[in-house]
Amino acid sequence: MSKITINDIIFKKGKEKIIMLTCYDYSFAKILDTLNIDMILVGDSLANVVLGLPQTRLVSFKEMFNHMVAVAKATTKSLVVLDMPYVCYQKDPKKSLYYAEKFLKSGADAIKIEWFNRCPYVVKTLIKNKIPVMGHIGLTPQTVHLLGGFKVQGKDLIGARNLINQAKILEDLGVFSIVCECIPWQLARFITKNVKIPTIGIGAGKYCDGQVLVLYDVLGLYKEKRPKFVRVYKDIGEEIKKALEYFIFDVKNKKFPTIDESFSMKNKEWLNLLKVKDASIKKQHSKI
Ligand code: KIV
């Protein structure tokens, strides 16, 4: 299978559900690369699930950059979307192009931008400079303090209208898809029907054109916060624990490593070493 393109993603709208998962490292990306995953999002959820930071807005350019490069190295098929960290565009929107170009030059195929008051300016600037942009509306974790916390967005007329407007603005500016996070399914369906580009839902019901989840949630690796929309497909956290318990047991009971898991040297070399060792021991003795 050849590398998925932006046009492939747009073409899937209304025909085939789009799959996106987050990923943050080389080894997981290698596994994801064996599957039919349309887009891999190097999400700023890295802050929470990998770096243990309390807010996504605290992740740095360098942290996102290093993880993105590792994921991009392992990815041959999926489109690699980089979640632009807060410091690279919300802090000073004028710097967004500089950072986005750095990410694109080093392996990202597209940039995701969360909605905020200067979002149209940033999206316009990036698209004018031929950078593919994915929008993100609804619950936008980088500015969660302005949204009254981790709450479903767009539940009333004003809130819903705002989100519809944001989706329309993003579409008009030329984004190739929009993540809709934590909004009522009816609103997500309405937006999906009324934009020509794909919507990717997370906590937005089944009518979106695609779905995204955080990889560490799907695999039961991150247990601190588990929103209602998360489905744990396999709790590998528990399996990892079991495997490591076996390792601890084997080391304590001298069952690991076996001779087959060890390297050996030729007997002749070993005997030579013994001679040298004897000589050096004798030398040390004579000094005393
Ligand atoms: O960073 C993230 O994990 C996201 C979600 C939309 C999946 O932005």
Coordinates of N, CA, C and O in Angstrom, one line a residue, residues 86-169:
Y86 N 0.8 24.2 21.9 CA 0.4 25.6 22.2 C 1.5 26.7 22.0 O 1.2 27.7 21.5
V87 N 2.7 26.4 22.5 CA 3.8 27.4 22.5 C 4.1 27.8 21.1 O 4.8 28.8 20.9
C88 N 3.8 26.9 20.1 CA 4.2 27.2 18.7 C 3.2 28.0 17.9 O 3.5 28.4 16.7
Y89 N 2.0 28.3 18.5 CA 1.1 29.1 17.7 C 0.1 30.0 18.5 O -0.1 31.1 18.2
Q90 N -0.3 29.4 19.7 CA -1.3 30.2 20.4 C -0.6 31.3 21.2 O -1.1 32.4 21.4
K91 N 0.7 31.1 21.6 CA 1.4 32.0 22.4 C 1.7 33.3 21.6 O 1.5 34.4 22.0
D92 N 2.2 33.0 20.3 CA 2.5 34.1 19.4 C 2.1 33.6 18.0 O 2.9 32.9 17.3
P93 N 0.9 33.9 17.6 CA 0.4 33.3 16.3 C 1.4 33.7 15.1 O 1.4 32.9 14.1
K94 N 2.1 34.7 15.2 CA 3.0 35.1 14.1 C 4.2 34.1 13.9 O 4.8 34.0 12.9
K95 N 4.4 33.3 15.0 CA 5.5 32.3 14.8 C 5.0 31.0 14.3 O 5.8 30.0 14.1
S96 N 3.7 30.9 14.0 CA 3.1 29.5 13.7 C 3.8 29.0 12.4 O 4.0 27.8 12.3
L97 N 4.0 29.8 11.4 CA 4.5 29.4 10.1 C 6.0 28.8 10.3 O 6.3 27.7 9.8
Y98 N 6.7 29.5 11.1 CA 8.1 29.1 11.3 C 8.2 27.7 11.9 O 8.9 26.8 11.5
Y99 N 7.3 27.4 12.9 CA 7.3 26.1 13.6 C 6.7 25.1 12.7 O 7.2 23.9 12.6
A100 N 5.6 25.4 12.0 CA 4.9 24.4 11.2 C 5.9 23.9 10.1 O 6.0 22.7 9.8
E101 N 6.7 24.9 9.5 CA 7.6 24.5 8.5 C 8.7 23.5 9.0 O 9.1 22.6 8.4
K102 N 9.1 23.8 10.3 CA 10.1 22.9 10.9 C 9.5 21.5 11.0 O 10.2 20.5 10.7
F103 N 8.3 21.4 11.5 CA 7.7 20.0 11.6 C 7.5 19.4 10.2 O 7.8 18.2 10.1
L104 N 7.1 20.1 9.2 CA 6.9 19.5 7.9 C 8.2 19.1 7.3 O 8.3 18.0 6.7
K105 N 9.3 19.8 7.5 CA 10.6 19.5 6.9 C 11.1 18.2 7.6 O 11.9 17.5 7.0
S106 N 10.7 17.9 8.8 CA 11.3 16.7 9.5 C 10.4 15.5 9.5 O 10.6 14.6 10.4
G107 N 9.3 15.5 8.8 CA 8.6 14.2 8.7 C 7.0 14.3 8.8 O 6.3 13.4 8.4
A108 N 6.5 15.4 9.3 CA 5.0 15.5 9.4 C 4.5 15.8 8.0 O 5.1 16.5 7.2
D109 N 3.3 15.3 7.8 CA 2.6 15.5 6.5 C 1.5 16.6 6.6 O 1.1 17.2 5.6
A110 N 1.1 16.9 7.8 CA 0.0 17.9 8.1 C 0.1 18.4 9.5 O 0.7 17.7 10.4
I111 N -0.6 19.5 9.8 CA -0.5 20.1 11.1 C -2.0 20.3 11.6 O -2.8 20.7 10.9
K112 N -2.2 19.9 12.9 CA -3.5 20.1 13.5 C -3.5 21.3 14.4 O -2.6 21.5 15.2
I113 N -4.5 22.1 14.2 CA -4.6 23.4 15.0 C -5.9 23.4 15.7 O -7.0 23.3 15.2
E114 N -5.8 23.6 17.0 CA -7.1 23.7 17.8 C -7.7 25.1 17.7 O -6.9 26.1 17.5
W115 N -9.0 25.2 17.7 CA -9.7 26.5 17.6 C -9.3 27.4 18.8 O -9.2 26.9 20.0
F116 N -9.0 28.6 18.5 CA -8.9 29.7 19.6 C -9.1 31.0 18.9 O -9.4 31.0 17.7
N117 N -9.1 32.1 19.6 CA -9.5 33.4 19.0 C -8.7 33.8 17.7 O -9.3 34.4 16.8
R118 N -7.4 33.4 17.6 CA -6.7 33.8 16.4 C -6.5 32.6 15.5 O -5.7 32.6 14.6
C119 N -7.3 31.6 15.7 CA -7.2 30.4 14.8 C -7.3 30.7 13.3 O -6.5 30.2 12.5
P120 N -8.3 31.5 12.9 CA -8.4 31.8 11.4 C -7.2 32.4 10.9 O -6.7 32.1 9.8
Y121 N -6.5 33.3 11.6 CA -5.3 33.9 11.2 C -4.2 32.9 11.0 O -3.5 32.8 9.9
V122 N -4.0 32.0 11.9 CA -3.0 30.9 11.9 C -3.3 30.0 10.7 O -2.4 29.7 9.9
V123 N -4.5 29.5 10.6 CA -4.9 28.6 9.5 C -4.7 29.2 8.2 O -4.1 28.6 7.2
K124 N -5.1 30.5 8.0 CA -4.9 31.2 6.7 C -3.5 31.3 6.4 O -3.1 31.0 5.2
T125 N -2.6 31.6 7.3 CA -1.2 31.8 7.1 C -0.6 30.5 6.7 O 0.2 30.4 5.7
L126 N -0.9 29.4 7.4 CA -0.3 28.1 7.0 C -0.8 27.6 5.6 O 0.0 27.2 4.8
I127 N -2.1 27.7 5.4 CA -2.6 27.2 4.1 C -2.0 28.1 2.9 O -1.7 27.5 1.9
K128 N -1.9 29.4 3.2 CA -1.3 30.2 2.1 C 0.1 29.8 1.8 O 0.6 29.9 0.6
N129 N 0.8 29.2 2.7 CA 2.1 28.7 2.5 C 2.2 27.2 2.3 O 3.2 26.5 2.5
K130 N 1.0 26.7 1.8 CA 0.9 25.3 1.3 C 1.1 24.2 2.4 O 1.6 23.1 2.1
I131 N 0.8 24.6 3.6 CA 0.8 23.6 4.7 C -0.5 23.0 4.9 O -1.5 23.7 5.2
P132 N -0.7 21.7 4.7 CA -2.0 21.1 5.0 C -2.4 21.2 6.4 O -1.6 20.8 7.3
V133 N -3.6 21.6 6.7 CA -4.1 21.9 8.0 C -5.4 21.1 8.3 O -6.3 21.0 7.6
M134 N -5.4 20.5 9.5 CA -6.6 19.8 10.1 C -7.0 20.7 11.2 O -6.2 21.2 12.0
G135 N -8.3 21.0 11.3 CA -8.9 21.9 12.3 C -9.3 21.0 13.5 O -9.3 19.8 13.4
H136 N -9.6 21.6 14.6 CA -10.0 20.9 15.8 C -11.0 21.8 16.6 O -10.6 22.9 17.0
I137 N -12.2 21.4 16.7 CA -13.2 22.3 17.4 C -13.9 21.5 18.5 O -13.7 20.2 18.6
G138 N -14.7 22.2 19.3 CA -15.4 21.5 20.4 C -14.6 21.7 21.7 O -14.2 22.8 22.0
L139 N -14.3 20.6 22.3 CA -13.5 20.6 23.5 C -12.0 20.7 23.0 O -11.5 19.7 22.5
T140 N -11.4 21.8 23.2 CA -10.1 22.0 22.8 C -9.2 22.1 24.0 O -9.1 23.2 24.7
P141 N -8.5 21.0 24.3 CA -7.8 20.9 25.6 C -6.8 22.0 25.9 O -6.5 22.4 27.1
Q142 N -6.2 22.6 24.9 CA -5.1 23.6 25.1 C -5.8 24.9 25.8 O -5.1 25.6 26.5
T143 N -7.0 25.1 25.5 CA -7.7 26.3 26.1 C -8.9 25.8 27.0 O -9.9 26.5 27.1
V144 N -8.7 24.7 27.6 CA -9.8 24.1 28.4 C -10.3 25.0 29.5 O -11.4 25.1 29.9
H145 N -9.3 25.9 30.0 CA -9.6 26.8 31.1 C -10.6 27.9 30.7 O -11.3 28.5 31.5
L146 N -10.8 28.1 29.4 CA -11.7 29.1 28.9 C -13.1 28.4 28.6 O -14.0 29.1 28.2
L147 N -13.1 27.1 28.7 CA -14.4 26.4 28.3 C -15.1 25.8 29.5 O -16.0 25.0 29.3
G148 N -14.7 26.2 30.7 CA -15.4 25.7 31.9 C -15.0 24.3 32.2 O -15.7 23.5 32.9
G149 N -13.8 23.8 31.8 CA -13.3 22.5 32.2 C -13.6 21.5 31.1 O -14.0 21.8 30.0
F150 N -13.3 20.2 31.4 CA -13.5 19.1 30.4 C -14.9 18.8 30.4 O -15.4 17.9 31.0
K151 N -15.7 19.6 29.6 CA -17.2 19.4 29.5 C -17.6 19.3 28.0 O -16.9 19.8 27.2
V152 N -18.7 18.6 27.8 CA -19.2 18.5 26.5 C -19.5 19.9 26.0 O -20.1 20.7 26.7
Q153 N -19.1 20.3 24.8 CA -19.3 21.6 24.2 C -20.5 21.6 23.2 O -20.8 20.6 22.6
G154 N -21.1 22.8 23.0 CA -22.2 22.9 22.0 C -23.5 22.3 22.4 O -24.2 21.8 21.5
K155 N -23.8 22.3 23.7 CA -25.0 21.6 24.1 C -26.3 22.5 24.0 O -27.4 22.0 24.0
D156 N -26.0 23.8 23.9 CA -27.2 24.7 23.8 C -27.1 25.4 22.4 O -26.1 25.3 21.7
L157 N -28.1 26.2 22.1 CA -28.2 26.9 20.8 C -27.0 27.7 20.5 O -26.4 27.6 19.4
I158 N -26.6 28.6 21.4 CA -25.5 29.5 21.2 C -24.2 28.7 21.0 O -23.5 28.9 20.0
G159 N -24.0 27.7 21.9 CA -22.7 26.9 21.8 C -22.7 26.2 20.5 O -21.7 26.1 19.8
A160 N -23.9 25.6 20.1 CA -23.9 24.8 18.9 C -23.7 25.6 17.6 O -22.9 25.3 16.7
R161 N -24.3 26.8 17.7 CA -24.1 27.8 16.5 C -22.7 28.2 16.4 O -22.1 28.3 15.3
N162 N -22.0 28.4 17.5 CA -20.6 28.8 17.5 C -19.8 27.7 16.8 O -18.9 28.0 16.0
L163 N -20.0 26.5 17.2 CA -19.2 25.4 16.6 C -19.5 25.2 15.1 O -18.6 24.9 14.4
I164 N -20.8 25.4 14.7 CA -21.1 25.3 13.3 C -20.4 26.4 12.5 O -19.8 26.1 11.5
N165 N -20.3 27.6 13.1 CA -19.6 28.7 12.5 C -18.1 28.4 12.3 O -17.5 28.6 11.3
Q166 N -17.6 27.8 13.4 CA -16.1 27.5 13.4 C -15.8 26.5 12.3 O -14.9 26.6 11.5
A167 N -16.7 25.5 12.2 CA -16.5 24.5 11.2 C -16.5 25.1 9.8 O -15.7 24.8 8.9
K168 N -17.5 26.0 9.6 CA -17.7 26.6 8.3 C -16.5 27.5 8.0 O -16.0 27.5 6.8
I169 N -16.0 28.3 9.0 CA -14.8 29.1 8.8 C -13.6 28.3 8.4 O -12.9 28.6 7.4

